mmCIF file of C-alpha atoms in Angstrom:
data_model
loop_
_atom_site.group_PDB
_atom_site.id
_atom_site.type_symbol
_atom_site.label_atom_id
_atom_site.label_comp_id
_atom_site.label_asym_id
_atom_site.label_seq_id
_atom_site.Cartn_x
_atom_site.Cartn_y
_atom_site.Cartn_z
ATOM 1 C CA MET A 12 -0.191 0.067 0.024
ATOM 2 C CA LEU A 13 2.720 2.580 1.080
ATOM 3 C CA LEU A 14 5.019 1.521 -2.023
ATOM 4 C CA ARG A 15 1.781 1.880 -4.295
ATOM 5 C CA PHE A 16 1.420 5.501 -3.164
ATOM 6 C CA LEU A 17 5.082 6.264 -3.228
ATOM 7 C CA HIS A 18 5.178 5.129 -6.884
ATOM 8 C CA SER A 19 1.848 7.146 -7.621
ATOM 9 C CA THR A 20 1.959 10.577 -9.162
ATOM 10 C CA PHE A 21 0.220 12.026 -6.277
ATOM 11 C CA CYS A 22 3.418 11.464 -4.259
ATOM 12 C CA ASN A 23 5.261 14.530 -5.754
ATOM 13 C CA ALA A 24 7.362 17.498 -4.741
ATOM 14 C CA ALA A 25 5.043 19.926 -5.473
ATOM 15 C CA ILE A 26 2.087 18.887 -3.218
ATOM 16 C CA PHE A 27 4.547 18.384 -0.275
ATOM 17 C CA ALA A 28 6.330 21.456 -0.574
ATOM 18 C CA GLY A 29 3.174 23.320 -1.144
ATOM 19 C CA ILE A 30 1.620 21.909 2.147
ATOM 20 C CA LEU A 31 4.840 22.915 3.687
ATOM 21 C CA PHE A 32 5.014 26.466 2.263
ATOM 22 C CA PHE A 33 1.496 27.054 3.155
ATOM 23 C CA VAL A 34 1.654 25.673 6.885
ATOM 24 C CA MET A 35 5.208 27.772 7.272
ATOM 25 C CA GLY A 36 3.613 31.105 6.116
ATOM 26 C CA TYR A 37 0.232 30.364 8.155
ATOM 27 C CA VAL A 38 2.466 29.673 11.396
ATOM 28 C CA ILE A 39 4.668 32.797 10.670
ATOM 29 C CA HIS A 40 1.621 34.945 10.194
ATOM 30 C CA LEU A 41 -0.094 33.435 13.456
ATOM 31 C CA PHE A 42 3.075 33.663 15.519
ATOM 32 C CA PRO A 43 5.426 36.035 14.032
ATOM 33 C CA PRO A 44 9.033 35.775 15.257
ATOM 34 C CA LYS A 45 9.830 38.274 17.981
ATOM 35 C CA SER A 46 13.604 38.952 17.210
ATOM 36 C CA THR A 47 16.342 38.030 14.859
ATOM 37 C CA LYS A 48 17.492 35.386 17.716
ATOM 38 C CA SER A 49 14.174 33.327 17.041
ATOM 39 C CA TRP A 50 14.692 29.668 15.557
ATOM 40 C CA TYR A 51 12.172 30.465 12.490
ATOM 41 C CA GLY A 52 11.485 33.219 10.290
ATOM 42 C CA TYR A 53 12.462 34.665 7.167
ATOM 43 C CA ARG A 54 16.334 35.500 7.681
ATOM 44 C CA SER A 55 18.621 37.245 5.197
ATOM 45 C CA PHE A 56 21.342 40.109 5.366
ATOM 46 C CA LEU A 57 18.601 42.794 4.654
ATOM 47 C CA SER A 58 15.767 41.380 6.976
ATOM 48 C CA THR A 59 18.119 41.366 9.992
ATOM 49 C CA LYS A 60 19.400 44.867 9.663
ATOM 50 C CA THR A 61 16.743 46.467 12.022
ATOM 51 C CA PRO A 62 13.699 45.204 13.983
ATOM 52 C CA GLU A 63 11.510 46.868 11.629
ATOM 53 C CA MET A 64 12.891 45.381 8.425
ATOM 54 C CA TRP A 65 12.787 41.948 10.420
ATOM 55 C CA ARG A 66 9.194 42.332 11.316
ATOM 56 C CA SER A 67 8.277 43.819 7.708
ATOM 57 C CA ALA A 68 10.163 40.931 5.885
ATOM 58 C CA ASN A 69 8.646 38.050 7.807
ATOM 59 C CA GLU A 70 4.965 39.625 7.398
ATOM 60 C CA TYR A 71 5.637 39.733 3.616
ATOM 61 C CA ALA A 72 7.220 36.537 3.459
ATOM 62 C CA ALA A 73 4.496 34.763 5.165
ATOM 63 C CA TYR A 74 1.833 36.145 2.864
ATOM 64 C CA ILE A 75 3.850 35.213 -0.062
ATOM 65 C CA SER A 76 4.561 31.804 1.381
ATOM 66 C CA ARG A 77 0.877 30.991 1.717
ATOM 67 C CA ARG A 78 0.136 31.979 -1.779
ATOM 68 C CA ILE A 79 3.186 29.787 -3.345
ATOM 69 C CA GLY A 80 1.866 26.838 -1.304
ATOM 70 C CA VAL A 81 -1.538 27.102 -2.855
ATOM 71 C CA ILE A 82 -0.111 27.445 -6.240
ATOM 72 C CA LEU A 83 2.492 24.684 -5.750
ATOM 73 C CA MET A 84 -0.574 22.357 -4.409
ATOM 74 C CA ALA A 85 -2.499 22.883 -7.519
ATOM 75 C CA THR A 86 0.348 22.381 -9.771
ATOM 76 C CA GLY A 87 1.332 19.234 -7.917
ATOM 77 C CA VAL A 88 -2.419 18.071 -8.396
ATOM 78 C CA ALA A 89 -2.604 18.891 -11.930
ATOM 79 C CA CYS A 90 0.603 16.958 -12.620
ATOM 80 C CA ALA A 91 -1.024 14.155 -10.844
ATOM 81 C CA LEU A 92 -4.012 14.059 -12.962
ATOM 82 C CA ILE A 93 -2.216 14.798 -16.297
ATOM 83 C CA PHE A 94 0.665 12.192 -15.810
ATOM 84 C CA THR A 95 0.448 8.412 -15.494
ATOM 85 C CA SER A 96 3.613 7.769 -14.206
ATOM 86 C CA GLN A 97 6.525 9.552 -12.557
ATOM 87 C CA THR A 98 8.571 10.176 -15.903
ATOM 88 C CA ASP A 99 11.554 12.662 -16.052
ATOM 89 C CA TRP A 100 9.196 15.415 -17.137
ATOM 90 C CA PHE A 101 6.911 14.905 -14.373
ATOM 91 C CA LEU A 102 9.843 15.239 -12.050
ATOM 92 C CA TYR A 103 11.123 18.264 -13.836
ATOM 93 C CA ILE A 104 7.869 20.134 -13.654
ATOM 94 C CA THR A 105 6.977 19.394 -9.991
ATOM 95 C CA VAL A 106 10.494 20.021 -8.698
ATOM 96 C CA GLY A 107 11.070 23.035 -11.002
ATOM 97 C CA ALA A 108 7.860 24.505 -9.678
ATOM 98 C CA VAL A 109 9.227 24.227 -5.907
ATOM 99 C CA VAL A 110 12.604 25.747 -7.145
ATOM 100 C CA ALA A 111 10.916 28.625 -8.800
ATOM 101 C CA GLY A 112 8.573 29.251 -5.929
ATOM 102 C CA THR A 113 11.400 29.324 -3.447
ATOM 103 C CA MET A 114 13.361 31.872 -5.836
ATOM 104 C CA TYR A 115 10.415 33.893 -6.179
ATOM 105 C CA MET A 116 9.576 34.154 -2.555
ATOM 106 C CA VAL A 117 13.108 35.030 -1.820
ATOM 107 C CA GLY A 118 13.455 37.821 -4.731
ATOM 108 C CA ASP A 119 10.419 39.419 -4.196
ATOM 109 C CA THR A 120 10.768 39.613 -0.501
ATOM 110 C CA GLU A 121 14.107 41.160 -0.773
ATOM 111 C CA TRP A 122 12.721 43.471 -3.715
ATOM 112 C CA GLN A 123 9.941 44.763 -1.027
ATOM 113 C CA LEU A 124 12.485 45.514 1.522
ATOM 114 C CA THR A 125 14.780 47.740 -1.041
ATOM 115 C CA ARG A 126 11.660 49.457 -2.107
ATOM 116 C CA HIS A 127 10.636 50.382 1.475
ATOM 117 C CA PHE A 128 13.841 50.586 3.427
ATOM 118 C CA ASP A 129 16.911 52.799 2.636
ATOM 119 C CA LYS A 130 20.576 51.135 2.856
ATOM 120 C CA ASP A 131 20.676 51.966 6.497
ATOM 121 C CA GLY A 132 17.334 50.414 7.345
ATOM 122 C CA ASN A 133 15.187 53.407 7.674
ATOM 123 C CA ARG A 134 11.558 53.401 6.341
ATOM 124 C CA ILE A 135 11.380 55.166 3.106
ATOM 125 C CA LEU A 136 8.076 57.318 3.450
ATOM 126 C CA PRO A 137 5.838 57.496 0.336
ATOM 127 C CA GLU A 138 5.691 60.910 -1.455
#
């Protein structure tokens, strides 16, 4: 029974990573990390500059993570319904979606930080 599931198309990276991204985003949204010393949270060079940047980065990354999780789960289910077996293309699509989603989350969060904060970590006020 377990081997049958492991070899089915419903056992794929996009579904598992999608669930992980959604849960991670939901947990960080409900319980935001208090400081950069927390064991969880979105951690990068920019996000750890100031406490305000840390809060903003984690808030935005949690939002993006939930959205990417839903997209990854939908991609995984669609691939599971389209493909009849775990072929090379099936793996390229499901794993590629996870890599692209991860890169998007990091890139977009860093871009948001550079748009809303200056190089010293002070918030840029809209004109």
